[in-house]
CSV table of C-alpha atoms in Angstrom, one decimal:
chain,number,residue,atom,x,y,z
E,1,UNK,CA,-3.9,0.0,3.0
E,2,UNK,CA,-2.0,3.1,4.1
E,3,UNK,CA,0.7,3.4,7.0
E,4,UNK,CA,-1.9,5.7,9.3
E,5,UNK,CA,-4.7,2.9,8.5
E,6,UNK,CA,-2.2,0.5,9.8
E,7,UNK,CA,-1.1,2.2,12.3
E,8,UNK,CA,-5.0,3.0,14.0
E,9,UNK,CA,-5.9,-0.3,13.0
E,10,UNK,CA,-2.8,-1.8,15.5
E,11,UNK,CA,-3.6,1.4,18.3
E,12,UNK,CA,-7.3,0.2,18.2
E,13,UNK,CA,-6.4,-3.7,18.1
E,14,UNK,CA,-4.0,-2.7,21.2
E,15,UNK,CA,-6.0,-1.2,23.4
E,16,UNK,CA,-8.8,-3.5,22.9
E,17,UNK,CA,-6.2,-6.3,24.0
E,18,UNK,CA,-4.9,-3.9,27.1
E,19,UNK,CA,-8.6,-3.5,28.3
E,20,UNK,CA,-8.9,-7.0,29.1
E,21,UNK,CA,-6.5,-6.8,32.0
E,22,UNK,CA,-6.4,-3.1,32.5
E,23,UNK,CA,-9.0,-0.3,32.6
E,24,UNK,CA,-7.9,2.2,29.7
E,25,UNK,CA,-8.2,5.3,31.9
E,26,UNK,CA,-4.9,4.2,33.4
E,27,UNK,CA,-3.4,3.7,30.1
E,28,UNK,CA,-1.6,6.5,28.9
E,29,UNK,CA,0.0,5.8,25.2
E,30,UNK,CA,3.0,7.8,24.2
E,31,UNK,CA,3.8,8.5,20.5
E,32,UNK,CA,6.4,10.5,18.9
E,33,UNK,CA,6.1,13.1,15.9
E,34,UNK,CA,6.9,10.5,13.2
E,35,UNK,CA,4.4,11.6,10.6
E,36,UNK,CA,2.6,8.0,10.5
E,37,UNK,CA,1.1,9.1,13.8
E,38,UNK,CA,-0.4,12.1,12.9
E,39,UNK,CA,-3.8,10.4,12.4
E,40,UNK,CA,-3.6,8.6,15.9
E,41,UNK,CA,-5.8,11.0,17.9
E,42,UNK,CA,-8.8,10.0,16.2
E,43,UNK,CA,-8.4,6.2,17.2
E,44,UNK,CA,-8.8,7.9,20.8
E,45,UNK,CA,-11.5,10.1,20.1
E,46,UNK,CA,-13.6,6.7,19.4
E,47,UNK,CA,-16.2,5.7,22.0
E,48,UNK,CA,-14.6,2.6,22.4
E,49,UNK,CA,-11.0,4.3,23.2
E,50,UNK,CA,-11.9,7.6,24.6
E,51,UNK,CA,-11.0,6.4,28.2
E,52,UNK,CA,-7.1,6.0,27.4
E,53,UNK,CA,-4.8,9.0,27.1
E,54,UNK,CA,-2.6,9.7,23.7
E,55,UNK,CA,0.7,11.8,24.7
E,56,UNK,CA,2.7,13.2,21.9
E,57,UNK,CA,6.2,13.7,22.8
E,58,UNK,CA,7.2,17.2,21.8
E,59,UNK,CA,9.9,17.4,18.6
E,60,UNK,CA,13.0,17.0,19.3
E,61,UNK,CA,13.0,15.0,22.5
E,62,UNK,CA,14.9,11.8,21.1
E,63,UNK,CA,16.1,11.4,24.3
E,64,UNK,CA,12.7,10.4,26.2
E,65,UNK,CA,12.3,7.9,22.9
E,66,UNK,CA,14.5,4.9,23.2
E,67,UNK,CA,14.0,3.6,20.1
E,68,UNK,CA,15.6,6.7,18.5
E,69,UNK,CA,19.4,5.8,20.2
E,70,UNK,CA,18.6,2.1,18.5
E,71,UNK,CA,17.7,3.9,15.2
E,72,UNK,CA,20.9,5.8,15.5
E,73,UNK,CA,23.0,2.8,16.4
E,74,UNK,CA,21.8,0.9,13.3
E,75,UNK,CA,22.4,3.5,11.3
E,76,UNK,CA,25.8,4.4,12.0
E,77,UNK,CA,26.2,0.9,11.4
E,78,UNK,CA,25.0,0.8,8.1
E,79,UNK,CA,27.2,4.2,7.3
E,80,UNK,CA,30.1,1.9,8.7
E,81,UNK,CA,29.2,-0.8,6.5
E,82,UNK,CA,28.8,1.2,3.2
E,83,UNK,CA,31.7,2.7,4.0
E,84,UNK,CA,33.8,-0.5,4.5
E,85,UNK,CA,31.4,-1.6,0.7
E,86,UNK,CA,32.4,1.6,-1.1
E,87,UNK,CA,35.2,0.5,-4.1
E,88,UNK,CA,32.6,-2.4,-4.5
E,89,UNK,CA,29.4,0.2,-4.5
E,90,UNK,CA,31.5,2.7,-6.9
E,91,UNK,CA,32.2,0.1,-9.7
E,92,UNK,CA,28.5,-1.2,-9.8
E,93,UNK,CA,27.0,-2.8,-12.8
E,94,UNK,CA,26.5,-0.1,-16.1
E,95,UNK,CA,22.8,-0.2,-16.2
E,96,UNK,CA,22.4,1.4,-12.5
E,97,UNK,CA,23.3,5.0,-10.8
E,98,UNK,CA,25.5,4.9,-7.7
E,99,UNK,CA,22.6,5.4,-5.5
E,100,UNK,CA,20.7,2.8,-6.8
E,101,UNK,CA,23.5,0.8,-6.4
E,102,UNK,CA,24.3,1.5,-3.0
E,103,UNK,CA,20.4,1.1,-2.1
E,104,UNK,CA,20.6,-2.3,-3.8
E,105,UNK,CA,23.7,-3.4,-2.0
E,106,UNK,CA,22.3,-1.9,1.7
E,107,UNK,CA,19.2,-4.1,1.1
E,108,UNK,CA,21.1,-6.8,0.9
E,109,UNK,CA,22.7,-6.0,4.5
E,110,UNK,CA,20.1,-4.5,6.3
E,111,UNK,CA,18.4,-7.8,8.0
E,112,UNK,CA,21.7,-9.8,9.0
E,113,UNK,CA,23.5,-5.9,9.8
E,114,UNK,CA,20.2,-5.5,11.8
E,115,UNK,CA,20.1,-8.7,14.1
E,116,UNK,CA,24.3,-8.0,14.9
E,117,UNK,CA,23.8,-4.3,16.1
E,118,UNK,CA,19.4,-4.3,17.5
E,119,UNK,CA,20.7,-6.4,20.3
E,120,UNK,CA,19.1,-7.1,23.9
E,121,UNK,CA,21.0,-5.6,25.5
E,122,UNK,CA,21.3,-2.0,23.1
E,123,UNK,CA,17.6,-2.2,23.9
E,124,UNK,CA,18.0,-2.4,27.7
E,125,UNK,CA,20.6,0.2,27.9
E,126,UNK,CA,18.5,2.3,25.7
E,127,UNK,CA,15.1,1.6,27.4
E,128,UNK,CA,17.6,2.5,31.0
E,129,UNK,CA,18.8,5.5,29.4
E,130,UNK,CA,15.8,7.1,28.5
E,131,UNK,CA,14.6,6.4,32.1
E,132,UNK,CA,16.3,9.1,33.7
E,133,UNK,CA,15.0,11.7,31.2
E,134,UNK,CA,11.6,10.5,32.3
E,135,UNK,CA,12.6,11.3,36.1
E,136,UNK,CA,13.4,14.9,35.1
E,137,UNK,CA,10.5,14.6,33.0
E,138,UNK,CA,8.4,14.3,36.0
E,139,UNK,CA,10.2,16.6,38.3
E,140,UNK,CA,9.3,19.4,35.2
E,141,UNK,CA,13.1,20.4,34.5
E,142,UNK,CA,14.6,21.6,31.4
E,143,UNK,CA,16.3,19.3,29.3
E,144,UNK,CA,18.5,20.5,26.7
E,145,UNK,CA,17.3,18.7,23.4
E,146,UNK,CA,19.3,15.2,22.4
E,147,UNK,CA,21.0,15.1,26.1
């Protein structure tokens, strides 16, 4: 299964579940540029889907995408963390590069470094954040990109 089957296959599965308490011409579903979602438009060009609205934010506009200032927190994390790992990631066993080292010893982290910094509350800020972009947003002024 690829990522863009997966990915129609949860947009289609979505609205299906939305329509059962909301008419889909008042659902309007934003995506970003990621290039999983370049296949998304036909899911709304079905029959089945064509009364709900697809919006593509346009690149570059991290700031009307709060998942993108979560994304950057974890990841500065993780820079943090390797950082704080690099004599250990240096002097790794003989049979693996530095990268693959590194890579091996990030897995490890990921999940527990991932529940300490993808918080409730980063969320909430984030989702609050990105909430007065949308106002300009709607009031059509010009945003500098990343604000």
């Amino acid at each position: 299964m690829t990522r863009a089957y997966s990915l129609d296959t949860f947009i289609g599965r979505f609205l299906r579940h939305i329509r059962t308490t909301t008419s889909l011409d008042e659902v309007v579903v934003v995506l970003d540029n990621a290039p999983c979602h370049t296949s998304s438009k036909d899911v709304f060009e079905e029959e089945e889907f064509q009364d709900a609205e697809m919006l593509k934010l346009r690149p570059y506009s991290p700031m009307l995408n709060p998942i993108e200032n979560v994304f950057s927190a974890y990841k500065s994390a993780g820079k943090h963390f390797l950082a704080r790992q690099l004599p250990v990631i240096l002097h790794g066993p003989e049979d693996t590069t530095i990268t693959e080292h590194r890579a091996r010893y990030f897995e490890l982290a990921a999940d527990p470094l991932f529940a300490e910094v993808v918080t409730p509350d980063l969320c909430n800020r984030a989702f609050c954040h990105s909430l007065h972009h949308h106002q300009r947003v709607l009031r059509f002024e010009d945003m500098e990109i990343g604000m």
